[in-house]
mmCIF file of C-alpha atoms in Angstrom:
data_model
loop_
_atom_site.group_PDB
_atom_site.id
_atom_site.type_symbol
_atom_site.label_atom_id
_atom_site.label_comp_id
_atom_site.label_asym_id
_atom_site.label_seq_id
_atom_site.Cartn_x
_atom_site.Cartn_y
_atom_site.Cartn_z
ATOM 1 C CA MET X 24 1.865 5.116 -15.532
ATOM 2 C CA THR X 25 4.149 2.792 -13.136
ATOM 3 C CA PRO X 26 3.489 -1.165 -13.977
ATOM 4 C CA VAL X 27 1.141 -3.182 -11.443
ATOM 5 C CA THR X 28 1.845 -7.093 -11.380
ATOM 6 C CA PRO X 29 -1.702 -8.579 -12.846
ATOM 7 C CA VAL X 30 -3.933 -9.556 -10.199
ATOM 8 C CA ASP X 31 -6.785 -12.013 -10.661
ATOM 9 C CA CYS X 32 -9.970 -12.008 -7.950
ATOM 10 C CA ASP X 33 -10.626 -15.858 -6.891
ATOM 11 C CA ASN X 34 -13.276 -16.089 -4.177
ATOM 12 C CA GLY X 35 -12.363 -12.266 -3.119
ATOM 13 C CA ARG X 36 -9.125 -13.040 -2.513
ATOM 14 C CA VAL X 37 -6.444 -11.409 -4.609
ATOM 15 C CA VAL X 38 -4.035 -13.783 -5.664
ATOM 16 C CA ASP X 39 -0.159 -12.757 -7.308
ATOM 17 C CA GLU X 40 -0.203 -14.592 -10.725
ATOM 18 C CA ALA X 41 3.166 -15.166 -9.943
ATOM 19 C CA ILE X 42 2.413 -17.117 -7.321
ATOM 20 C CA GLU X 43 0.201 -19.282 -9.157
ATOM 21 C CA ARG X 44 2.842 -20.240 -11.532
ATOM 22 C CA GLY X 45 5.092 -21.328 -9.029
ATOM 23 C CA THR X 46 7.288 -18.413 -9.384
ATOM 24 C CA GLY X 47 7.545 -15.591 -6.248
ATOM 25 C CA LEU X 48 6.987 -16.260 -3.138
ATOM 26 C CA THR X 49 5.840 -19.676 -3.847
ATOM 27 C CA GLY X 50 9.357 -20.230 -5.130
ATOM 28 C CA PHE X 51 10.602 -18.887 -1.829
ATOM 29 C CA ARG X 52 8.551 -20.553 0.034
ATOM 30 C CA ARG X 53 9.554 -23.612 -1.930
ATOM 31 C CA TYR X 54 13.457 -22.748 -0.841
ATOM 32 C CA THR X 55 12.842 -21.870 2.394
ATOM 33 C CA TRP X 56 10.624 -25.146 2.993
ATOM 34 C CA TRP X 57 13.161 -27.334 2.052
ATOM 35 C CA THR X 58 16.304 -25.644 3.457
ATOM 36 C CA LEU X 59 15.064 -25.626 6.390
ATOM 37 C CA THR X 60 12.941 -28.861 6.803
ATOM 38 C CA GLY X 61 15.977 -30.713 5.163
ATOM 39 C CA ALA X 62 18.761 -29.365 7.721
ATOM 40 C CA VAL X 63 16.515 -30.042 10.765
ATOM 41 C CA VAL X 64 15.580 -33.882 9.749
ATOM 42 C CA SER X 65 19.289 -34.125 8.246
ATOM 43 C CA VAL X 66 20.830 -32.899 11.864
ATOM 44 C CA LEU X 67 18.793 -35.246 13.707
ATOM 45 C CA VAL X 68 18.847 -38.460 11.917
ATOM 46 C CA PHE X 69 22.373 -38.260 10.701
ATOM 47 C CA LEU X 70 23.920 -37.540 14.171
ATOM 48 C CA THR X 71 21.182 -39.179 15.951
ATOM 49 C CA GLY X 72 20.736 -42.251 13.785
ATOM 50 C CA ASP X 73 24.694 -42.729 13.731
ATOM 51 C CA TRP X 74 24.985 -42.818 17.441
ATOM 52 C CA LEU X 75 22.106 -45.354 17.315
ATOM 53 C CA LEU X 76 23.436 -47.245 15.211
ATOM 54 C CA GLY X 77 26.588 -47.420 16.957
ATOM 55 C CA GLY X 78 28.247 -49.701 19.008
ATOM 56 C CA GLY X 79 28.085 -49.756 22.894
ATOM 57 C CA VAL X 80 24.376 -49.381 22.269
ATOM 58 C CA PRO X 81 21.679 -51.733 24.060
ATOM 59 C CA ALA X 82 19.055 -52.750 21.925
ATOM 60 C CA TRP X 83 16.332 -51.107 24.543
ATOM 61 C CA ALA X 84 18.224 -47.983 23.958
ATOM 62 C CA ARG X 85 17.969 -48.193 20.312
ATOM 63 C CA GLY X 86 14.589 -48.988 20.122
ATOM 64 C CA VAL X 87 13.607 -46.349 22.830
ATOM 65 C CA GLY X 88 15.924 -43.715 21.149
ATOM 66 C CA GLY X 89 14.542 -44.543 17.198
ATOM 67 C CA ALA X 90 11.041 -43.963 18.425
ATOM 68 C CA ALA X 91 11.597 -41.142 20.067
ATOM 69 C CA LEU X 92 13.727 -40.036 16.786
ATOM 70 C CA ALA X 93 10.908 -40.885 14.532
ATOM 71 C CA VAL X 94 8.386 -38.664 16.685
ATOM 72 C CA THR X 95 10.687 -35.945 17.254
ATOM 73 C CA VAL X 96 11.401 -36.011 13.100
ATOM 74 C CA VAL X 97 7.669 -35.966 12.043
ATOM 75 C CA ALA X 98 6.920 -33.467 14.686
ATOM 76 C CA SER X 99 9.422 -31.031 13.108
ATOM 77 C CA VAL X 100 8.052 -31.677 9.583
ATOM 78 C CA VAL X 101 4.660 -30.769 10.642
ATOM 79 C CA LEU X 102 5.043 -28.001 12.443
ATOM 80 C CA LEU X 103 7.862 -26.533 10.055
ATOM 81 C CA ASN X 104 4.964 -26.933 7.327
ATOM 82 C CA ARG X 105 1.887 -25.384 9.524
ATOM 83 C CA ARG X 106 4.738 -22.627 10.472
ATOM 84 C CA LEU X 107 5.127 -21.581 6.482
ATOM 85 C CA VAL X 108 1.676 -20.712 5.274
ATOM 86 C CA PRO X 109 0.895 -21.010 1.891
ATOM 87 C CA LEU X 110 0.997 -17.265 1.793
ATOM 88 C CA PRO X 111 3.427 -15.222 3.937
ATOM 89 C CA GLY X 112 1.890 -13.111 6.400
ATOM 90 C CA ALA X 113 -1.145 -15.187 6.253
ATOM 91 C CA ALA X 114 -2.103 -15.980 10.149
ATOM 92 C CA VAL X 115 -1.749 -19.507 11.230
ATOM 93 C CA ARG X 116 -4.705 -21.481 12.137
ATOM 94 C CA GLY X 117 -3.985 -21.947 15.937
ATOM 95 C CA ARG X 118 -1.006 -23.282 17.373
ATOM 96 C CA PRO X 119 -0.725 -27.009 16.973
ATOM 97 C CA ALA X 120 -0.297 -28.216 20.700
ATOM 98 C CA GLY X 121 -0.470 -31.470 19.624
ATOM 99 C CA TRP X 122 2.381 -31.721 17.459
ATOM 100 C CA LEU X 123 4.482 -29.328 19.780
ATOM 101 C CA ILE X 124 3.777 -31.647 22.694
ATOM 102 C CA ALA X 125 4.314 -34.590 21.050
ATOM 103 C CA GLY X 126 8.007 -33.312 19.150
ATOM 104 C CA GLY X 127 8.708 -32.220 23.369
ATOM 105 C CA ALA X 128 8.199 -35.590 24.527
ATOM 106 C CA GLY X 129 10.414 -37.337 21.726
ATOM 107 C CA ALA X 130 12.704 -34.940 21.862
ATOM 108 C CA THR X 131 13.144 -34.905 25.655
ATOM 109 C CA VAL X 132 13.161 -38.505 25.537
ATOM 110 C CA LEU X 133 15.685 -39.248 23.130
ATOM 111 C CA GLY X 134 17.885 -36.144 24.906
ATOM 112 C CA ALA X 135 17.503 -38.472 27.913
ATOM 113 C CA VAL X 136 18.639 -41.278 26.408
ATOM 114 C CA GLN X 137 21.812 -40.223 24.785
ATOM 115 C CA LEU X 138 22.756 -38.431 28.287
ATOM 116 C CA ALA X 139 22.403 -41.347 30.094
ATOM 117 C CA PHE X 140 25.351 -42.785 27.934
ATOM 118 C CA ARG X 141 27.415 -39.574 28.669
ATOM 119 C CA GLU X 142 26.544 -38.188 25.308
ATOM 120 C CA TYR X 143 27.026 -34.326 26.448
ATOM 121 C CA GLY X 144 27.331 -32.807 23.070
ATOM 122 C CA LEU X 145 24.269 -35.079 21.008
ATOM 123 C CA TRP X 146 21.868 -35.237 24.287
ATOM 124 C CA ALA X 147 21.079 -31.551 23.463
ATOM 125 C CA VAL X 148 20.978 -31.961 19.749
ATOM 126 C CA ALA X 149 16.628 -32.729 19.391
ATOM 127 C CA PRO X 150 15.749 -30.689 22.342
ATOM 128 C CA ALA X 151 17.658 -27.444 20.947
ATOM 129 C CA MET X 152 15.118 -28.144 17.285
ATOM 130 C CA VAL X 153 12.153 -28.758 18.972
ATOM 131 C CA VAL X 154 12.866 -25.370 21.504
ATOM 132 C CA ALA X 155 13.798 -23.245 18.048
ATOM 133 C CA ILE X 156 10.158 -24.798 16.293
ATOM 134 C CA GLY X 157 8.201 -24.104 19.017
ATOM 135 C CA ALA X 158 9.645 -20.315 19.263
ATOM 136 C CA ALA X 159 8.256 -19.591 16.025
ATOM 137 C CA PHE X 160 4.915 -20.049 16.890
ATOM 138 C CA LEU X 161 5.315 -17.565 20.050
ATOM 139 C CA SER X 162 5.017 -13.362 19.886
ATOM 140 C CA ALA X 163 8.346 -11.888 19.374
ATOM 141 C CA ARG X 164 8.539 -10.985 23.298
ATOM 142 C CA GLY X 165 7.287 -14.827 23.651
ATOM 143 C CA ARG X 166 10.154 -16.063 21.177
ATOM 144 C CA ARG X 167 13.102 -14.138 23.138
ATOM 145 C CA ALA X 168 11.964 -15.303 26.599
ATOM 146 C CA LEU X 169 11.471 -19.178 25.504
ATOM 147 C CA VAL X 170 15.096 -19.029 23.865
ATOM 148 C CA ALA X 171 16.547 -17.138 26.464
ATOM 149 C CA GLY X 172 15.364 -19.595 29.309
ATOM 150 C CA ALA X 173 16.846 -22.439 26.779
ATOM 151 C CA VAL X 174 19.889 -20.914 26.679
ATOM 152 C CA ALA X 175 20.116 -20.583 30.115
ATOM 153 C CA VAL X 176 18.737 -23.850 31.247
ATOM 154 C CA ALA X 177 20.784 -25.925 28.537
ATOM 155 C CA PRO X 178 24.122 -26.441 30.492
ATOM 156 C CA VAL X 179 22.436 -27.806 33.481
ATOM 157 C CA PRO X 180 21.510 -31.302 33.101
ATOM 158 C CA GLY X 181 25.027 -32.190 31.155
ATOM 159 C CA THR X 182 26.730 -30.616 34.471
ATOM 160 C CA LEU X 183 24.703 -32.643 36.655
ATOM 161 C CA VAL X 184 25.175 -35.653 34.961
ATOM 162 C CA CYS X 185 29.115 -35.327 34.931
ATOM 163 C CA LEU X 186 28.976 -33.990 38.396
ATOM 164 C CA ARG X 187 27.694 -37.249 39.224
ATOM 165 C CA SER X 188 28.971 -39.095 37.631
ATOM 166 C CA GLY X 189 32.913 -37.921 37.714
ATOM 167 C CA GLU X 190 33.466 -38.669 34.072
ATOM 168 C CA GLY X 191 33.647 -36.849 30.986
ATOM 169 C CA ASP X 192 34.798 -33.049 30.749
ATOM 170 C CA LEU X 193 32.560 -30.733 32.761
ATOM 171 C CA LEU X 194 33.207 -27.201 30.872
ATOM 172 C CA TYR X 195 32.411 -29.377 27.257
ATOM 173 C CA ALA X 196 29.306 -30.842 28.931
ATOM 174 C CA ALA X 197 28.376 -27.239 30.381
ATOM 175 C CA ALA X 198 29.253 -25.106 27.673
ATOM 176 C CA PHE X 199 28.634 -26.763 24.272
ATOM 177 C CA PRO X 200 24.670 -27.530 24.715
ATOM 178 C CA LEU X 201 24.644 -23.769 25.493
ATOM 179 C CA GLY X 202 26.491 -22.671 22.131
ATOM 180 C CA LEU X 203 24.327 -25.573 20.608
ATOM 181 C CA THR X 204 20.961 -24.457 21.684
ATOM 182 C CA ALA X 205 21.807 -20.493 20.886
ATOM 183 C CA PHE X 206 23.029 -21.732 17.472
ATOM 184 C CA THR X 207 20.185 -23.891 16.006
ATOM 185 C CA ALA X 208 17.909 -21.071 17.287
ATOM 186 C CA TRP X 209 19.259 -18.455 15.268
ATOM 187 C CA THR X 210 19.638 -21.206 12.281
ATOM 188 C CA THR X 211 15.558 -21.635 12.109
ATOM 189 C CA LEU X 212 14.114 -18.660 13.197
ATOM 190 C CA GLY X 213 16.399 -16.930 10.695
ATOM 191 C CA PRO X 214 14.642 -18.469 7.864
ATOM 192 C CA LEU X 215 11.624 -17.921 9.394
ATOM 193 C CA TRP X 216 11.840 -14.497 10.156
ATOM 194 C CA ALA X 217 12.787 -13.650 6.071
ATOM 195 C CA TRP X 218 9.332 -15.303 5.166
ATOM 196 C CA ASP X 219 7.618 -13.265 7.691
ATOM 197 C CA VAL X 220 9.485 -10.101 5.891
ATOM 198 C CA ALA X 221 8.403 -11.352 2.707
ATOM 199 C CA GLY X 222 4.936 -11.466 4.251
ATOM 200 C CA ARG X 223 5.005 -8.268 5.009
ATOM 201 C CA LEU X 224 6.266 -6.817 2.142
ATOM 202 C CA HIS X 225 3.610 -8.870 0.011
ATOM 203 C CA GLN X 226 0.858 -7.342 1.810
ATOM 204 C CA ALA X 227 2.276 -3.630 1.388
ATOM 205 C CA ARG X 228 2.815 -4.193 -2.326
ATOM 206 C CA ARG X 229 -1.225 -5.491 -2.314
ATOM 207 C CA LEU X 230 -1.830 -2.491 -0.084
ATOM 208 C CA ALA X 231 -0.183 -0.257 -2.322
ATOM 209 C CA GLY X 232 -1.996 -1.957 -5.214
ATOM 210 C CA GLU X 233 -5.414 -1.297 -3.259
ATOM 211 C CA LEU X 234 -4.904 2.504 -2.760
ATOM 212 C CA ALA X 235 -3.518 2.938 -6.564
ATOM 213 C CA VAL X 236 -6.533 1.629 -7.540
ATOM 214 C CA LYS X 237 -8.635 3.988 -5.101
ATOM 215 C CA ASP X 238 -6.400 7.126 -5.605
ATOM 216 C CA GLU X 239 -7.363 6.302 -9.763
ATOM 217 C CA ARG X 240 -11.112 6.140 -8.927
ATOM 218 C CA LEU X 241 -10.697 9.570 -6.974
ATOM 219 C CA ARG X 242 -9.095 11.414 -9.583
ATOM 220 C CA PHE X 243 -11.466 9.680 -12.596
ATOM 221 C CA ALA X 244 -14.419 11.256 -9.682
ATOM 222 C CA ALA X 245 -12.550 14.535 -9.167
ATOM 223 C CA ASP X 246 -12.296 15.174 -12.984
ATOM 224 C CA LEU X 247 -15.784 13.845 -13.677
ATOM 225 C CA HIS X 248 -17.003 16.601 -11.146
ATOM 226 C CA ASP X 249 -14.759 18.963 -12.988
ATOM 227 C CA ILE X 250 -16.522 18.158 -16.402
ATOM 228 C CA GLN X 251 -20.045 17.943 -15.405
ATOM 229 C CA GLY X 252 -19.956 20.847 -12.401
ATOM 230 C CA HIS X 253 -19.018 23.007 -14.793
ATOM 231 C CA HIS X 254 -21.132 22.159 -17.908
ATOM 232 C CA LEU X 255 -24.427 21.499 -15.718
ATOM 233 C CA GLN X 256 -23.692 25.143 -14.350
ATOM 234 C CA VAL X 257 -23.106 26.927 -17.205
ATOM 235 C CA ILE X 258 -26.430 25.291 -19.147
ATOM 236 C CA ALA X 259 -28.095 26.262 -16.217
ATOM 237 C CA VAL X 260 -27.429 29.688 -16.448
ATOM 238 C CA LYS X 261 -27.945 30.150 -20.536
ATOM 239 C CA SER X 262 -31.090 27.974 -19.812
ATOM 240 C CA GLU X 263 -32.260 30.784 -17.248
ATOM 241 C CA LEU X 264 -30.916 33.857 -19.270
ATOM 242 C CA ALA X 265 -33.030 32.256 -22.759
ATOM 243 C CA ALA X 266 -35.935 32.001 -20.540
ATOM 244 C CA ARG X 267 -35.640 35.827 -19.525
ATOM 245 C CA LEU X 268 -35.143 36.604 -23.248
ATOM 246 C CA ALA X 269 -37.604 34.607 -24.679
ATOM 247 C CA GLU X 270 -40.253 36.965 -24.676
ATOM 248 C CA VAL X 271 -38.179 40.339 -25.407
ATOM 249 C CA ASP X 272 -35.372 39.350 -27.453
ATOM 250 C CA PRO X 273 -36.781 36.067 -29.259
ATOM 251 C CA ALA X 274 -33.439 35.833 -31.559
ATOM 252 C CA ARG X 275 -31.037 35.918 -28.528
ATOM 253 C CA ALA X 276 -32.716 33.680 -26.515
ATOM 254 C CA ALA X 277 -32.543 31.250 -29.371
ATOM 255 C CA ALA X 278 -28.595 32.000 -29.710
ATOM 256 C CA GLU X 279 -28.464 30.989 -26.076
ATOM 257 C CA MET X 280 -30.315 27.988 -26.392
ATOM 258 C CA ARG X 281 -28.032 26.866 -29.546
ATOM 259 C CA GLU X 282 -25.156 27.884 -27.267
ATOM 260 C CA VAL X 283 -26.434 25.129 -24.754
ATOM 261 C CA ARG X 284 -27.029 23.025 -27.316
ATOM 262 C CA ARG X 285 -23.525 23.067 -28.118
ATOM 263 C CA LEU X 286 -22.476 22.974 -24.568
ATOM 264 C CA SER X 287 -24.573 19.893 -23.810
ATOM 265 C CA THR X 288 -22.704 18.144 -26.636
ATOM 266 C CA ASP X 289 -19.453 19.006 -25.023
ATOM 267 C CA ALA X 290 -19.623 17.657 -21.756
ATOM 268 C CA LEU X 291 -20.835 14.720 -23.430
ATOM 269 C CA GLN X 292 -18.097 14.430 -25.756
ATOM 270 C CA GLU X 293 -15.731 15.127 -22.821
ATOM 271 C CA THR X 294 -17.202 12.576 -20.199
ATOM 272 C CA ARG X 295 -16.806 9.823 -23.278
ATOM 273 C CA ALA X 296 -13.140 10.920 -23.691
ATOM 274 C CA LEU X 297 -12.478 10.928 -20.198
ATOM 275 C CA VAL X 298 -13.781 7.372 -19.799
ATOM 276 C CA GLN X 299 -11.516 6.717 -22.490
ATOM 277 C CA GLY X 300 -8.313 8.672 -20.930
ATOM 278 C CA TYR X 301 -7.959 10.970 -23.599
ATOM 279 C CA ARG X 302 -8.972 13.766 -22.072
ATOM 280 C CA ARG X 303 -6.749 16.806 -21.351
ATOM 281 C CA THR X 304 -7.886 20.878 -20.528
ATOM 282 C CA THR X 305 -5.696 23.811 -21.144
ATOM 283 C CA LEU X 306 -5.051 26.727 -18.882
ATOM 284 C CA GLU X 307 -5.374 28.754 -22.486
ATOM 285 C CA GLU X 308 -8.467 26.949 -22.851
ATOM 286 C CA GLU X 309 -10.422 27.534 -19.782
ATOM 287 C CA ILE X 310 -9.347 31.239 -19.408
ATOM 288 C CA SER X 311 -11.205 31.357 -23.057
ATOM 289 C CA ASN X 312 -13.971 29.399 -21.960
ATOM 290 C CA ALA X 313 -14.444 31.300 -18.976
ATOM 291 C CA THR X 314 -14.460 34.552 -20.707
ATOM 292 C CA ARG X 315 -17.435 33.674 -22.705
ATOM 293 C CA VAL X 316 -19.333 32.183 -19.779
ATOM 294 C CA LEU X 317 -18.761 35.200 -17.710
ATOM 295 C CA ALA X 318 -20.116 37.454 -20.529
ATOM 296 C CA ALA X 319 -22.978 35.564 -21.038
ATOM 297 C CA ALA X 320 -23.831 35.641 -17.051
ATOM 298 C CA ASP X 321 -23.802 39.298 -17.141
ATOM 299 C CA ILE X 322 -20.437 39.451 -15.066
ATOM 300 C CA ASP X 323 -18.033 42.095 -16.055
ATOM 301 C CA ALA X 324 -14.403 39.733 -16.375
ATOM 302 C CA ARG X 325 -11.349 41.568 -16.478
ATOM 303 C CA MET X 326 -8.241 39.413 -17.629
ATOM 304 C CA GLU X 327 -5.161 40.368 -16.860
ATOM 305 C CA LEU X 328 -2.379 37.894 -18.914
ATOM 306 C CA ARG X 329 0.975 38.247 -18.628
ATOM 307 C CA PRO X 330 2.708 34.868 -19.285
ATOM 308 C CA ALA X 331 6.706 34.992 -19.529
ATOM 309 C CA ALA X 332 8.949 33.629 -22.248
ATOM 310 C CA ALA X 333 9.212 30.147 -20.663
ATOM 311 C CA SER X 334 6.392 28.234 -21.238
ATOM 312 C CA LEU X 335 4.324 26.334 -18.848
ATOM 313 C CA SER X 336 4.704 22.074 -18.924
ATOM 314 C CA ALA X 337 1.952 20.525 -20.309
ATOM 315 C CA SER X 338 1.086 18.927 -17.135
ATOM 316 C CA GLY X 339 1.081 23.003 -15.352
ATOM 317 C CA ARG X 340 -1.249 23.771 -17.636
ATOM 318 C CA HIS X 341 -3.585 21.071 -17.381
ATOM 319 C CA LEU X 342 -3.449 21.646 -13.313
ATOM 320 C CA LEU X 343 -3.871 25.165 -13.943
ATOM 321 C CA GLY X 344 -6.512 24.467 -16.581
ATOM 322 C CA LEU X 345 -8.354 22.601 -13.791
ATOM 323 C CA VAL X 346 -8.266 25.406 -11.298
ATOM 324 C CA MET X 347 -9.729 28.205 -13.975
ATOM 325 C CA ARG X 348 -12.715 25.960 -14.791
ATOM 326 C CA GLU X 349 -13.256 25.390 -10.826
ATOM 327 C CA ALA X 350 -13.135 29.004 -9.945
ATOM 328 C CA THR X 351 -15.233 29.776 -12.550
ATOM 329 C CA THR X 352 -17.890 27.368 -11.813
ATOM 330 C CA ASN X 353 -17.792 28.776 -8.142
ATOM 331 C CA VAL X 354 -18.195 32.152 -9.049
ATOM 332 C CA LEU X 355 -21.234 31.144 -11.449
ATOM 333 C CA ARG X 356 -22.588 28.465 -8.513
ATOM 334 C CA HIS X 357 -21.845 30.052 -5.162
ATOM 335 C CA SER X 358 -21.774 34.152 -5.961
ATOM 336 C CA ARG X 359 -24.184 37.159 -7.646
ATOM 337 C CA ALA X 360 -21.067 38.751 -8.810
ATOM 338 C CA ALA X 361 -21.409 41.604 -11.288
ATOM 339 C CA ARG X 362 -17.043 41.454 -11.446
ATOM 340 C CA ALA X 363 -14.499 38.788 -11.645
ATOM 341 C CA ASP X 364 -10.837 39.481 -12.305
ATOM 342 C CA VAL X 365 -8.732 36.983 -13.755
ATOM 343 C CA GLU X 366 -4.536 37.524 -13.523
ATOM 344 C CA TYR X 367 -2.173 34.710 -14.796
ATOM 345 C CA ARG X 368 1.792 35.804 -14.503
ATOM 346 C CA VAL X 369 5.120 33.993 -14.816
ATOM 347 C CA ASP X 370 7.797 34.676 -12.901
ATOM 348 C CA GLY X 371 10.972 33.480 -11.104
ATOM 349 C CA GLY X 372 9.980 30.162 -12.320
ATOM 350 C CA ARG X 373 6.615 29.576 -11.004
ATOM 351 C CA ALA X 374 3.030 30.330 -12.408
ATOM 352 C CA HIS X 375 0.498 32.457 -10.932
ATOM 353 C CA LEU X 376 -2.871 32.025 -11.360
ATOM 354 C CA ARG X 377 -5.511 34.667 -9.209
ATOM 355 C CA VAL X 378 -8.995 34.833 -9.688
ATOM 356 C CA SER X 379 -11.390 36.900 -7.251
ATOM 357 C CA ASN X 380 -15.344 38.211 -7.700
ATOM 358 C CA ASP X 381 -17.473 40.021 -5.955
ATOM 359 C CA GLY X 382 -21.087 39.277 -4.435
ATOM 360 C CA ALA X 383 -19.824 35.931 -3.167
ATOM 361 C CA MET X 384 -22.391 33.876 -0.646
ATOM 362 C CA GLU X 385 -20.880 30.693 0.693
ATOM 363 C CA VAL X 386 -16.900 29.410 1.081
ATOM 364 C CA PRO X 387 -17.024 26.393 -1.782
ATOM 365 C CA GLY X 388 -14.148 24.857 -0.128
ATOM 366 C CA ALA X 389 -15.533 23.997 2.793
ATOM 367 C CA GLY X 390 -17.336 20.941 2.354
ATOM 368 C CA ALA X 391 -16.775 17.685 2.049
ATOM 369 C CA GLY X 392 -15.502 16.403 -1.411
ATOM 370 C CA SER X 393 -15.037 20.177 -2.798
ATOM 371 C CA GLY X 394 -13.240 20.559 -6.077
ATOM 372 C CA LEU X 395 -10.774 22.697 -4.732
ATOM 373 C CA ALA X 396 -9.770 20.891 -2.267
ATOM 374 C CA THR X 397 -8.980 17.965 -4.216
ATOM 375 C CA LEU X 398 -7.281 20.502 -6.480
ATOM 376 C CA ALA X 399 -5.339 21.837 -3.474
ATOM 377 C CA GLU X 400 -3.850 18.340 -2.938
ATOM 378 C CA ARG X 401 -3.213 17.633 -6.733
ATOM 379 C CA LEU X 402 -1.292 21.136 -6.899
ATOM 380 C CA THR X 403 0.864 20.434 -3.669
ATOM 381 C CA ALA X 404 1.663 16.906 -5.115
ATOM 382 C CA ALA X 405 3.209 18.757 -8.057
ATOM 383 C CA GLY X 406 5.387 20.906 -5.611
ATOM 384 C CA GLY X 407 2.769 24.353 -5.991
ATOM 385 C CA ASP X 408 -0.165 25.132 -3.600
ATOM 386 C CA LEU X 409 -3.400 26.341 -4.109
ATOM 387 C CA THR X 410 -5.202 28.633 -1.224
ATOM 388 C CA TRP X 411 -8.729 30.400 -1.243
ATOM 389 C CA ARG X 412 -10.383 32.940 1.075
ATOM 390 C CA HIS X 413 -13.465 34.696 2.269
ATOM 391 C CA ASP X 414 -13.005 38.388 2.431
ATOM 392 C CA GLY X 415 -16.113 40.442 3.084
ATOM 393 C CA ASP X 416 -18.365 39.915 -0.373
ATOM 394 C CA ARG X 417 -15.096 38.690 -2.339
ATOM 395 C CA PHE X 418 -13.837 35.099 -2.958
ATOM 396 C CA VAL X 419 -10.324 34.912 -3.859
ATOM 397 C CA VAL X 420 -8.688 31.811 -5.381
ATOM 398 C CA ALA X 421 -4.605 31.560 -5.654
ATOM 399 C CA ALA X 422 -2.799 29.162 -7.225
ATOM 400 C CA ARG X 423 1.258 28.573 -7.961
ATOM 401 C CA LEU X 424 3.204 26.195 -9.730
ATOM 402 C CA PRO X 425 6.403 25.588 -10.648
ATOM 403 C CA VAL X 426 7.233 26.099 -14.390
ATOM 404 C CA GLY X 427 8.336 22.769 -14.915
ATOM 405 C CA ALA X 428 5.667 20.815 -12.483
ATOM 406 C CA ALA X 429 5.543 17.646 -13.771
#
């Protein structure tokens, strides 16, 4: 069985223990947050701060630019923290419009102040950061549209200022903001995309765990159906036989009731073994059991067994044993059979099991939750197949399985 990472239940929410211990996704989030936020803050503070504190910048520009820088940095940190939700894939609680507006306003003012002093490269740093962060809150289509629009508009302000003033390199004023905006969007959205991918993988892992639990429950229900359905049907047949014999042959009736008691004990033991995970039936046991049960029901059972030297694997014997058990139960439950034929052979590396009977009254495989339908899925998963057909008053179950099926 594939090991599954332990999980705990916290108010109905599945919690990964790796997350709780500060490793795994928590470590990845911490790394992404510090890397991305640190890069954004460092670029804004060191590049813009160095310009603000440099010579030639008047006091009013330092005051306005410093305030705008502070607002932009705080808004960027808050927005990135909102975007990197504690668990990847979790819904972001609305769009933080207030912080987006504040960050956009701060970046616009800071860029305008720098552009007023012919800083054709630096002015685009803060607006590019805010555009990239804001795009992270949009859908994929909206993100592409915003980034493409920002890249297209980025050359315009510097070009206009450069043309009006007649100072500076026009190519630099137009091209550098364009490249800076595209590069900032790439470096900012890349880690956030990786975080989203981690979220989808995390959700897929949780779904896989839930499906594994559901599959195991279905497997347990199928095995319980096999045990209880088969034994109860046989007990019912033998009890009915004992009731008919009670007056004409009391000794045989008593023997049949002792057999009923044995079957009840076997059913209880096998149910307990199933719960403990130890039960495993075999084809040989089920063929032997079918011979006794069908004979007790006055059904002429004809066995044609031709196993080859290559023995069937333990898993294959278990699966075909379940098929034999289900087929025997169907003969008792869904027919008034006078004769049943069982054929088992191994050739060409495949085991073939065929059970047929007359007196069929209905098709047991037609209902939802049928034992045959469940077994067909299990044999298909093992590389084999299971078919059944209703031909007149005959019902035929045929199973094939590779000798080495696991």
